[in-house]
Amino acid sequence: MTRYSILDLSPITEGGSAAQSLANSLALARHAEAHGFTRFWLAEHHNMPGIASAATSLVIQHVLQGTERIRVGSGGIMLPNHSPLLIAEQFGTLATLYPGRVDLGLGRAPGTDGSTAYALRRNQNMADNFPRDVVELMGLLGDAVPGQPVRAVPGTGTHVPVYILGSSLFGAELAAQLGLPYAFASHFAPAALDQAREIYRSHFQPSAACEKPYFILAVNAFGAESAEAAIRLKSSMQLAFARLRTGQPGPLPRPVDDIAAVLDPAILRMVNQALSVAVHGPVAQVETELRALIERHRPDEIMFNGNIHDQDARRQSFTIAAEAMERIAAGVAA
């Protein structure tokens, strides 16, 4: 059975606040826990008026504290923004407080614009050190070795599971070389999906972390009672993405009835291509579209994303996604 999970950006909606967004994230995680989702990930972004998860480790702790079983982690921590020791200590502490429930997904982008990256004390060349930093971080989370001068306390010996995240071939190759699970950011950058997937699988080297490739496919979900309702829900994310790409980031907009009447045709084409790995509509349609994605990409896990303005509609969308996955599993079993 293909596992299914949620990536939450803790979106700040038009008319909402960061406090409400963080409360929404916890409510959504509890909803996910009740509907069979495997994990609930949060992402590091900075200086984004529409995202409340900048202090990602703190938001992860907030969600862990308010749930009981679901795995919670980062999708991801942008490692070049931090020292490996700091992240080892943070996630080692989380794993000590909530054993067996913490994931550490790692990315190499800054998760922000150039000026904010500078404010984070980030050297633009730090991304070049990403492979070395990943190895160092894994060492700090692993068992101590004799004579080790620096240890993460807590952290050493926790063996927090590490995942590589990416939207290019670089991450696929690194995850394969290190023998780590790999999550591809197909929910907003699908252009290299097919090539990255095949590079990861064909170059994979078994490791203590992973005996065989473990591929996570990110999919946007817009489940609703009808295809028309789903298209309307999706318009919030389309508008937000268009504004981000044109240098006008802001809170998650309210949906509109006709997205083509709001966005320039060229911008809309760009947005639709970026968000093309998606499922829409009622459960039967979502099931059909998911079956096609699973047949094409053969993921071990699907990471559902979906920035929807109304929180009840958002929870219902993920419920529909879970029901579709359960139907697919039942069909496979039969």
mmCIF file of C-alpha atoms in Angstrom:
data_model
loop_
_atom_site.group_PDB
_atom_site.id
_atom_site.type_symbol
_atom_site.label_atom_id
_atom_site.label_comp_id
_atom_site.label_asym_id
_atom_site.label_seq_id
_atom_site.Cartn_x
_atom_site.Cartn_y
_atom_site.Cartn_z
ATOM 1 C CA MET A 1 0.000 0.000 0.000
ATOM 2 C CA THR A 2 1.229 3.478 -0.852
ATOM 3 C CA ARG A 3 1.489 5.586 2.282
ATOM 4 C CA TYR A 4 0.028 9.071 2.331
ATOM 5 C CA SER A 5 0.980 12.162 4.323
ATOM 6 C CA ILE A 6 0.492 15.940 4.501
ATOM 7 C CA LEU A 7 2.838 18.849 3.852
ATOM 8 C CA ASP A 8 1.525 21.950 5.636
ATOM 9 C CA LEU A 9 2.916 25.430 4.998
ATOM 10 C CA SER A 10 0.803 26.800 7.857
ATOM 11 C CA PRO A 11 -0.725 29.321 5.426
ATOM 12 C CA ILE A 12 -1.748 32.732 6.699
ATOM 13 C CA THR A 13 -4.996 33.541 4.936
ATOM 14 C CA GLU A 14 -6.415 36.890 3.864
ATOM 15 C CA GLY A 15 -8.322 38.119 6.893
ATOM 16 C CA GLY A 16 -6.437 35.711 9.161
ATOM 17 C CA SER A 17 -3.376 35.852 11.412
ATOM 18 C CA ALA A 18 -0.257 33.856 12.196
ATOM 19 C CA ALA A 19 -1.803 32.779 15.501
ATOM 20 C CA GLN A 20 -4.849 31.398 13.711
ATOM 21 C CA SER A 21 -2.639 29.677 11.130
ATOM 22 C CA LEU A 22 -0.668 27.860 13.810
ATOM 23 C CA ALA A 23 -3.924 26.783 15.456
ATOM 24 C CA ASN A 24 -5.130 25.592 12.040
ATOM 25 C CA SER A 25 -1.962 23.541 11.593
ATOM 26 C CA LEU A 26 -2.541 21.703 14.847
ATOM 27 C CA ALA A 27 -6.208 21.108 14.005
ATOM 28 C CA LEU A 28 -5.199 19.769 10.590
ATOM 29 C CA ALA A 29 -2.584 17.463 12.126
ATOM 30 C CA ARG A 30 -5.188 16.044 14.484
ATOM 31 C CA HIS A 31 -7.499 15.567 11.505
ATOM 32 C CA ALA A 32 -4.703 13.796 9.618
ATOM 33 C CA GLU A 33 -4.017 11.539 12.593
ATOM 34 C CA ALA A 34 -7.677 10.510 12.676
ATOM 35 C CA HIS A 35 -7.727 9.735 8.946
ATOM 36 C CA GLY A 36 -4.740 7.438 8.594
ATOM 37 C CA PHE A 37 -2.060 9.828 7.332
ATOM 38 C CA THR A 38 1.483 8.599 8.036
ATOM 39 C CA ARG A 39 3.233 11.902 8.722
ATOM 40 C CA PHE A 40 2.674 15.638 8.929
ATOM 41 C CA TRP A 41 5.485 17.857 7.687
ATOM 42 C CA LEU A 42 6.073 21.609 8.011
ATOM 43 C CA ALA A 43 8.383 23.734 5.885
ATOM 44 C CA GLU A 44 10.925 26.450 6.618
ATOM 45 C CA HIS A 45 10.281 29.743 4.825
ATOM 46 C CA HIS A 46 11.318 33.239 5.858
ATOM 47 C CA ASN A 47 9.913 36.731 5.245
ATOM 48 C CA MET A 48 6.794 35.213 3.670
ATOM 49 C CA PRO A 49 3.600 37.104 4.634
ATOM 50 C CA GLY A 50 1.545 34.009 3.821
ATOM 51 C CA ILE A 51 3.500 31.342 5.770
ATOM 52 C CA ALA A 52 3.641 30.985 9.561
ATOM 53 C CA SER A 53 6.156 28.121 9.888
ATOM 54 C CA ALA A 54 9.433 30.101 9.802
ATOM 55 C CA ALA A 55 10.514 28.785 13.224
ATOM 56 C CA THR A 56 9.948 25.271 11.930
ATOM 57 C CA SER A 57 11.307 23.304 14.901
ATOM 58 C CA LEU A 58 9.012 25.232 17.254
ATOM 59 C CA VAL A 59 5.954 24.605 15.098
ATOM 60 C CA ILE A 60 6.850 20.906 14.891
ATOM 61 C CA GLN A 61 6.990 20.798 18.695
ATOM 62 C CA HIS A 62 3.603 22.565 18.834
ATOM 63 C CA VAL A 63 2.084 19.865 16.613
ATOM 64 C CA LEU A 64 3.805 16.967 18.391
ATOM 65 C CA GLN A 65 2.504 18.189 21.725
ATOM 66 C CA GLY A 66 -1.060 18.327 20.441
ATOM 67 C CA THR A 67 -1.136 14.920 18.732
ATOM 68 C CA GLU A 68 -0.582 11.349 19.877
ATOM 69 C CA ARG A 69 0.656 9.030 17.128
ATOM 70 C CA ILE A 70 1.287 10.715 13.789
ATOM 71 C CA ARG A 71 4.901 11.331 12.774
ATOM 72 C CA VAL A 72 5.765 15.032 12.571
ATOM 73 C CA GLY A 73 8.759 16.603 10.894
ATOM 74 C CA SER A 74 10.254 19.057 8.457
ATOM 75 C CA GLY A 75 9.597 19.236 4.789
ATOM 76 C CA GLY A 76 12.043 20.715 5.100
ATOM 77 C CA ILE A 77 14.685 22.394 7.147
ATOM 78 C CA MET A 78 16.854 24.487 4.808
ATOM 79 C CA LEU A 79 20.171 23.251 6.144
ATOM 80 C CA PRO A 80 22.444 25.952 4.636
ATOM 81 C CA ASN A 81 20.634 28.429 6.919
ATOM 82 C CA HIS A 82 21.889 26.584 10.016
ATOM 83 C CA SER A 83 24.830 24.766 11.507
ATOM 84 C CA PRO A 84 24.422 20.962 11.516
ATOM 85 C CA LEU A 85 25.058 20.972 15.277
ATOM 86 C CA LEU A 86 22.157 23.358 15.930
ATOM 87 C CA ILE A 87 19.727 21.224 13.912
ATOM 88 C CA ALA A 88 21.019 18.038 15.548
ATOM 89 C CA GLU A 89 20.350 19.553 18.966
ATOM 90 C CA GLN A 90 16.890 20.793 18.007
ATOM 91 C CA PHE A 91 15.712 17.563 16.419
ATOM 92 C CA GLY A 92 17.548 15.457 18.974
ATOM 93 C CA THR A 93 15.570 17.277 21.648
ATOM 94 C CA LEU A 94 12.312 16.710 19.769
ATOM 95 C CA ALA A 95 13.119 13.012 19.343
ATOM 96 C CA THR A 96 13.958 12.736 23.044
ATOM 97 C CA LEU A 97 10.653 14.328 24.018
ATOM 98 C CA TYR A 98 8.613 12.433 21.402
ATOM 99 C CA PRO A 99 10.526 9.204 20.624
ATOM 100 C CA GLY A 100 9.715 7.458 17.362
ATOM 101 C CA ARG A 101 7.651 10.328 15.974
ATOM 102 C CA VAL A 102 10.136 12.830 14.497
ATOM 103 C CA ASP A 103 11.339 13.154 10.870
ATOM 104 C CA LEU A 104 14.047 15.459 9.515
ATOM 105 C CA GLY A 105 13.633 16.449 5.878
ATOM 106 C CA LEU A 106 16.480 18.593 4.527
ATOM 107 C CA GLY A 107 16.682 21.049 1.628
ATOM 108 C CA ARG A 108 19.517 23.166 0.248
ATOM 109 C CA ALA A 109 17.609 26.284 -0.893
ATOM 110 C CA PRO A 110 17.376 29.312 1.417
ATOM 111 C CA GLY A 111 13.574 29.229 1.521
ATOM 112 C CA THR A 112 13.441 32.975 0.957
ATOM 113 C CA ASP A 113 14.770 35.906 -1.102
ATOM 114 C CA GLY A 114 18.373 37.083 -1.276
ATOM 115 C CA SER A 115 18.030 39.954 1.185
ATOM 116 C CA THR A 116 16.402 37.734 3.786
ATOM 117 C CA ALA A 117 19.008 35.046 3.237
ATOM 118 C CA TYR A 118 21.636 37.669 4.051
ATOM 119 C CA ALA A 119 19.682 38.630 7.178
ATOM 120 C CA LEU A 120 19.813 34.957 8.181
ATOM 121 C CA ARG A 121 23.637 35.267 8.131
ATOM 122 C CA ARG A 122 23.633 32.878 5.202
ATOM 123 C CA ASN A 123 26.610 32.846 2.873
ATOM 124 C CA GLN A 124 25.332 32.197 -0.637
ATOM 125 C CA ASN A 125 28.100 29.647 -1.084
ATOM 126 C CA MET A 126 26.817 27.589 1.850
ATOM 127 C CA ALA A 127 24.632 25.544 -0.508
ATOM 128 C CA ASP A 128 27.850 24.098 -1.929
ATOM 129 C CA ASN A 129 28.501 22.569 1.493
ATOM 130 C CA PHE A 130 25.124 20.854 1.628
ATOM 131 C CA PRO A 131 26.353 17.262 1.058
ATOM 132 C CA ARG A 132 29.067 17.663 3.697
ATOM 133 C CA ASP A 133 26.628 19.247 6.132
ATOM 134 C CA VAL A 134 24.122 16.417 5.670
ATOM 135 C CA VAL A 135 26.794 13.838 6.463
ATOM 136 C CA GLU A 136 27.940 15.850 9.485
ATOM 137 C CA LEU A 137 24.367 16.163 10.746
ATOM 138 C CA MET A 138 23.742 12.432 10.369
ATOM 139 C CA GLY A 139 26.925 11.765 12.308
ATOM 140 C CA LEU A 140 25.778 14.030 15.130
ATOM 141 C CA LEU A 141 22.474 12.143 15.322
ATOM 142 C CA GLY A 142 24.173 8.752 15.177
ATOM 143 C CA ASP A 143 26.030 6.837 17.840
ATOM 144 C CA ALA A 144 28.988 8.560 19.467
ATOM 145 C CA VAL A 145 32.457 7.395 18.452
ATOM 146 C CA PRO A 146 35.547 7.337 20.673
ATOM 147 C CA GLY A 147 37.350 10.659 20.722
ATOM 148 C CA GLN A 148 34.451 12.566 19.139
ATOM 149 C CA PRO A 149 35.139 16.183 20.143
ATOM 150 C CA VAL A 150 31.638 17.600 19.577
ATOM 151 C CA ARG A 151 28.345 15.904 20.400
ATOM 152 C CA ALA A 152 24.727 16.963 20.135
ATOM 153 C CA VAL A 153 23.154 16.749 23.587
ATOM 154 C CA PRO A 154 20.365 15.737 23.192
ATOM 155 C CA GLY A 155 20.828 14.297 19.717
ATOM 156 C CA THR A 156 23.617 11.749 19.810
ATOM 157 C CA GLY A 157 22.165 8.263 19.435
ATOM 158 C CA THR A 158 18.656 9.395 18.513
ATOM 159 C CA HIS A 159 19.053 8.366 14.854
ATOM 160 C CA VAL A 160 16.346 10.769 13.714
ATOM 161 C CA PRO A 161 15.353 9.623 10.183
ATOM 162 C CA VAL A 162 16.784 11.958 7.533
ATOM 163 C CA TYR A 163 15.112 12.631 4.177
ATOM 164 C CA ILE A 164 16.536 14.588 1.243
ATOM 165 C CA LEU A 165 14.137 17.039 -0.398
ATOM 166 C CA GLY A 166 14.639 18.554 -3.799
ATOM 167 C CA SER A 167 13.251 19.894 -7.047
ATOM 168 C CA SER A 168 16.315 19.200 -9.204
ATOM 169 C CA LEU A 169 18.666 16.398 -10.129
ATOM 170 C CA PHE A 170 21.162 17.426 -7.437
ATOM 171 C CA GLY A 171 18.996 16.214 -4.568
ATOM 172 C CA ALA A 172 18.125 12.996 -6.379
ATOM 173 C CA GLU A 173 21.796 12.158 -6.892
ATOM 174 C CA LEU A 174 22.731 13.033 -3.316
ATOM 175 C CA ALA A 175 19.899 10.984 -1.811
ATOM 176 C CA ALA A 176 20.900 8.047 -4.004
ATOM 177 C CA GLN A 177 24.592 8.274 -3.050
ATOM 178 C CA LEU A 178 23.830 8.514 0.674
ATOM 179 C CA GLY A 179 21.146 5.829 0.579
ATOM 180 C CA LEU A 180 18.453 8.118 1.988
ATOM 181 C CA PRO A 181 14.728 8.523 1.267
ATOM 182 C CA TYR A 182 13.995 11.193 -1.321
ATOM 183 C CA ALA A 183 11.020 13.546 -1.598
ATOM 184 C CA PHE A 184 10.586 15.444 -4.864
ATOM 185 C CA ALA A 185 8.903 18.868 -4.788
ATOM 186 C CA SER A 186 6.536 18.086 -7.641
ATOM 187 C CA HIS A 187 3.803 20.155 -5.983
ATOM 188 C CA PHE A 188 5.426 23.346 -7.277
ATOM 189 C CA ALA A 189 8.370 22.380 -9.543
ATOM 190 C CA PRO A 190 7.509 19.276 -11.571
ATOM 191 C CA ALA A 191 9.725 19.922 -14.610
ATOM 192 C CA ALA A 192 12.521 17.524 -13.594
ATOM 193 C CA LEU A 193 10.278 14.973 -11.884
ATOM 194 C CA ASP A 194 10.672 12.059 -14.293
ATOM 195 C CA GLN A 195 14.423 12.428 -14.661
ATOM 196 C CA ALA A 196 15.043 12.948 -10.940
ATOM 197 C CA ARG A 197 12.934 9.920 -10.046
ATOM 198 C CA GLU A 198 14.854 7.657 -12.389
ATOM 199 C CA ILE A 199 18.282 8.984 -11.351
ATOM 200 C CA TYR A 200 17.418 8.387 -7.719
ATOM 201 C CA ARG A 201 16.271 4.826 -8.282
ATOM 202 C CA SER A 202 18.982 3.797 -10.734
ATOM 203 C CA HIS A 203 21.888 5.283 -8.720
ATOM 204 C CA PHE A 204 20.654 4.295 -5.255
ATOM 205 C CA GLN A 205 23.241 2.822 -2.887
ATOM 206 C CA PRO A 206 21.818 0.756 0.012
ATOM 207 C CA SER A 207 22.685 2.102 3.450
ATOM 208 C CA ALA A 208 21.975 1.555 7.123
ATOM 209 C CA ALA A 209 19.163 4.092 6.750
ATOM 210 C CA CYS A 210 17.530 2.553 3.676
ATOM 211 C CA GLU A 211 18.057 -0.846 2.052
ATOM 212 C CA LYS A 212 16.220 0.203 -1.110
ATOM 213 C CA PRO A 213 14.987 3.458 -2.665
ATOM 214 C CA TYR A 214 12.125 5.203 -0.923
ATOM 215 C CA PHE A 215 10.515 7.803 -3.172
ATOM 216 C CA ILE A 216 7.982 10.395 -1.982
ATOM 217 C CA LEU A 217 5.852 12.177 -4.578
ATOM 218 C CA ALA A 218 4.374 15.571 -3.635
ATOM 219 C CA VAL A 219 0.829 16.064 -4.977
ATOM 220 C CA ASN A 220 -1.524 19.034 -4.666
ATOM 221 C CA ALA A 221 -4.992 17.949 -3.507
ATOM 222 C CA PHE A 222 -8.200 19.884 -4.103
ATOM 223 C CA GLY A 223 -10.955 17.519 -3.050
ATOM 224 C CA ALA A 224 -14.528 18.812 -3.052
ATOM 225 C CA GLU A 225 -18.105 17.740 -3.647
ATOM 226 C CA SER A 226 -17.763 18.574 -7.356
ATOM 227 C CA ALA A 227 -15.095 19.270 -9.942
ATOM 228 C CA GLU A 228 -16.327 22.857 -10.204
ATOM 229 C CA ALA A 229 -16.003 23.405 -6.465
ATOM 230 C CA ALA A 230 -12.491 21.958 -6.529
ATOM 231 C CA ILE A 231 -11.440 24.320 -9.316
ATOM 232 C CA ARG A 232 -12.679 27.249 -7.247
ATOM 233 C CA LEU A 233 -10.792 26.076 -4.154
ATOM 234 C CA LYS A 234 -7.615 25.761 -6.227
ATOM 235 C CA SER A 235 -7.809 29.399 -7.332
ATOM 236 C CA SER A 236 -6.466 30.580 -3.950
ATOM 237 C CA MET A 237 -3.241 28.662 -4.481
ATOM 238 C CA GLN A 238 -3.021 29.777 -8.099
ATOM 239 C CA LEU A 239 -3.326 33.416 -7.075
ATOM 240 C CA ALA A 240 -0.793 33.039 -4.264
ATOM 241 C CA PHE A 241 1.721 31.353 -6.548
ATOM 242 C CA ALA A 242 1.283 33.995 -9.246
ATOM 243 C CA ARG A 243 1.853 36.787 -6.744
ATOM 244 C CA LEU A 244 4.933 35.063 -5.325
ATOM 245 C CA ARG A 245 6.470 34.582 -8.762
ATOM 246 C CA THR A 246 5.823 38.207 -9.697
ATOM 247 C CA GLY A 247 7.400 39.585 -6.528
ATOM 248 C CA GLN A 248 4.161 40.291 -4.659
ATOM 249 C CA PRO A 249 3.930 37.627 -1.927
ATOM 250 C CA GLY A 250 1.105 37.960 0.550
ATOM 251 C CA PRO A 251 -1.488 36.066 2.559
ATOM 252 C CA LEU A 252 -3.348 33.203 0.903
ATOM 253 C CA PRO A 253 -6.075 34.891 -1.175
ATOM 254 C CA ARG A 254 -9.755 34.126 -1.042
ATOM 255 C CA PRO A 255 -10.910 31.962 -3.964
ATOM 256 C CA VAL A 256 -12.406 33.433 -7.130
ATOM 257 C CA ASP A 257 -15.027 32.070 -9.499
ATOM 258 C CA ASP A 258 -12.996 32.533 -12.691
ATOM 259 C CA ILE A 259 -9.204 32.494 -12.347
ATOM 260 C CA ALA A 260 -8.783 33.240 -16.065
ATOM 261 C CA ALA A 261 -10.512 36.581 -15.559
ATOM 262 C CA VAL A 262 -8.034 37.544 -12.839
ATOM 263 C CA LEU A 263 -4.626 36.402 -14.097
ATOM 264 C CA ASP A 264 -2.776 37.290 -17.291
ATOM 265 C CA PRO A 265 -2.877 34.274 -19.671
ATOM 266 C CA ALA A 266 0.912 33.882 -19.709
ATOM 267 C CA ILE A 267 1.096 33.995 -15.911
ATOM 268 C CA LEU A 268 -1.765 31.512 -15.637
ATOM 269 C CA ARG A 269 -0.001 29.081 -17.970
ATOM 270 C CA MET A 270 3.137 29.296 -15.833
ATOM 271 C CA VAL A 271 1.139 28.742 -12.648
ATOM 272 C CA ASN A 272 -0.812 25.811 -14.047
ATOM 273 C CA GLN A 273 2.371 24.120 -15.228
ATOM 274 C CA ALA A 274 3.981 24.564 -11.806
ATOM 275 C CA LEU A 275 0.917 23.165 -10.014
ATOM 276 C CA SER A 276 0.160 20.452 -12.574
ATOM 277 C CA VAL A 277 0.875 17.474 -10.323
ATOM 278 C CA ALA A 278 -2.524 17.634 -8.678
ATOM 279 C CA VAL A 279 -5.794 15.842 -8.063
ATOM 280 C CA HIS A 280 -9.214 17.483 -8.054
ATOM 281 C CA GLY A 281 -12.885 16.943 -7.361
ATOM 282 C CA PRO A 282 -14.982 14.329 -5.580
ATOM 283 C CA VAL A 283 -13.521 11.091 -4.299
ATOM 284 C CA ALA A 284 -14.080 9.055 -7.475
ATOM 285 C CA GLN A 285 -12.273 11.634 -9.618
ATOM 286 C CA VAL A 286 -9.466 11.997 -7.083
ATOM 287 C CA GLU A 287 -9.099 8.220 -7.000
ATOM 288 C CA THR A 288 -8.830 8.050 -10.799
ATOM 289 C CA GLU A 289 -6.245 10.818 -10.949
ATOM 290 C CA LEU A 290 -4.236 9.304 -8.093
ATOM 291 C CA ARG A 291 -4.226 5.898 -9.780
ATOM 292 C CA ALA A 292 -2.700 7.494 -12.868
ATOM 293 C CA LEU A 293 0.024 9.218 -10.819
ATOM 294 C CA ILE A 294 0.811 6.051 -8.886
ATOM 295 C CA GLU A 295 1.001 3.972 -12.060
ATOM 296 C CA ARG A 296 3.357 6.472 -13.689
ATOM 297 C CA HIS A 297 5.666 7.268 -10.769
ATOM 298 C CA ARG A 298 5.327 4.220 -8.467
ATOM 299 C CA PRO A 299 5.869 6.266 -5.285
ATOM 300 C CA ASP A 300 6.354 4.625 -1.921
ATOM 301 C CA GLU A 301 4.479 7.542 -0.395
ATOM 302 C CA ILE A 302 2.391 10.500 -1.520
ATOM 303 C CA MET A 303 2.868 13.801 0.286
ATOM 304 C CA PHE A 304 -0.341 15.797 -0.171
ATOM 305 C CA ASN A 305 -0.198 19.580 -0.228
ATOM 306 C CA GLY A 306 -3.123 21.923 -0.720
ATOM 307 C CA ASN A 307 -3.391 25.557 0.305
ATOM 308 C CA ILE A 308 -7.119 26.199 0.570
ATOM 309 C CA HIS A 309 -8.473 29.393 2.125
ATOM 310 C CA ASP A 310 -11.409 27.934 4.051
ATOM 311 C CA GLN A 311 -10.179 25.574 6.773
ATOM 312 C CA ASP A 312 -13.265 23.347 6.786
ATOM 313 C CA ALA A 313 -12.922 22.926 3.035
ATOM 314 C CA ARG A 314 -9.214 22.211 3.464
ATOM 315 C CA ARG A 315 -9.823 19.453 5.981
ATOM 316 C CA GLN A 316 -12.530 17.990 3.762
ATOM 317 C CA SER A 317 -10.114 18.033 0.813
ATOM 318 C CA PHE A 318 -7.612 15.934 2.729
ATOM 319 C CA THR A 319 -10.405 13.619 3.884
ATOM 320 C CA ILE A 320 -11.303 13.009 0.250
ATOM 321 C CA ALA A 321 -7.639 12.334 -0.562
ATOM 322 C CA ALA A 322 -7.447 9.799 2.292
ATOM 323 C CA GLU A 323 -10.660 8.099 1.166
ATOM 324 C CA ALA A 324 -9.309 7.847 -2.371
ATOM 325 C CA MET A 325 -6.078 6.285 -1.127
ATOM 326 C CA GLU A 326 -8.044 3.783 0.959
ATOM 327 C CA ARG A 327 -10.108 2.841 -2.085
ATOM 328 C CA ILE A 328 -6.955 2.364 -4.112
ATOM 329 C CA ALA A 329 -5.484 0.158 -1.369
ATOM 330 C CA ALA A 330 -8.662 -1.895 -1.217
ATOM 331 C CA GLY A 331 -8.588 -2.316 -4.978
ATOM 332 C CA VAL A 332 -4.964 -3.440 -4.913
ATOM 333 C CA ALA A 333 -5.710 -5.877 -2.093
ATOM 334 C CA ALA A 334 -8.674 -7.316 -3.989
#
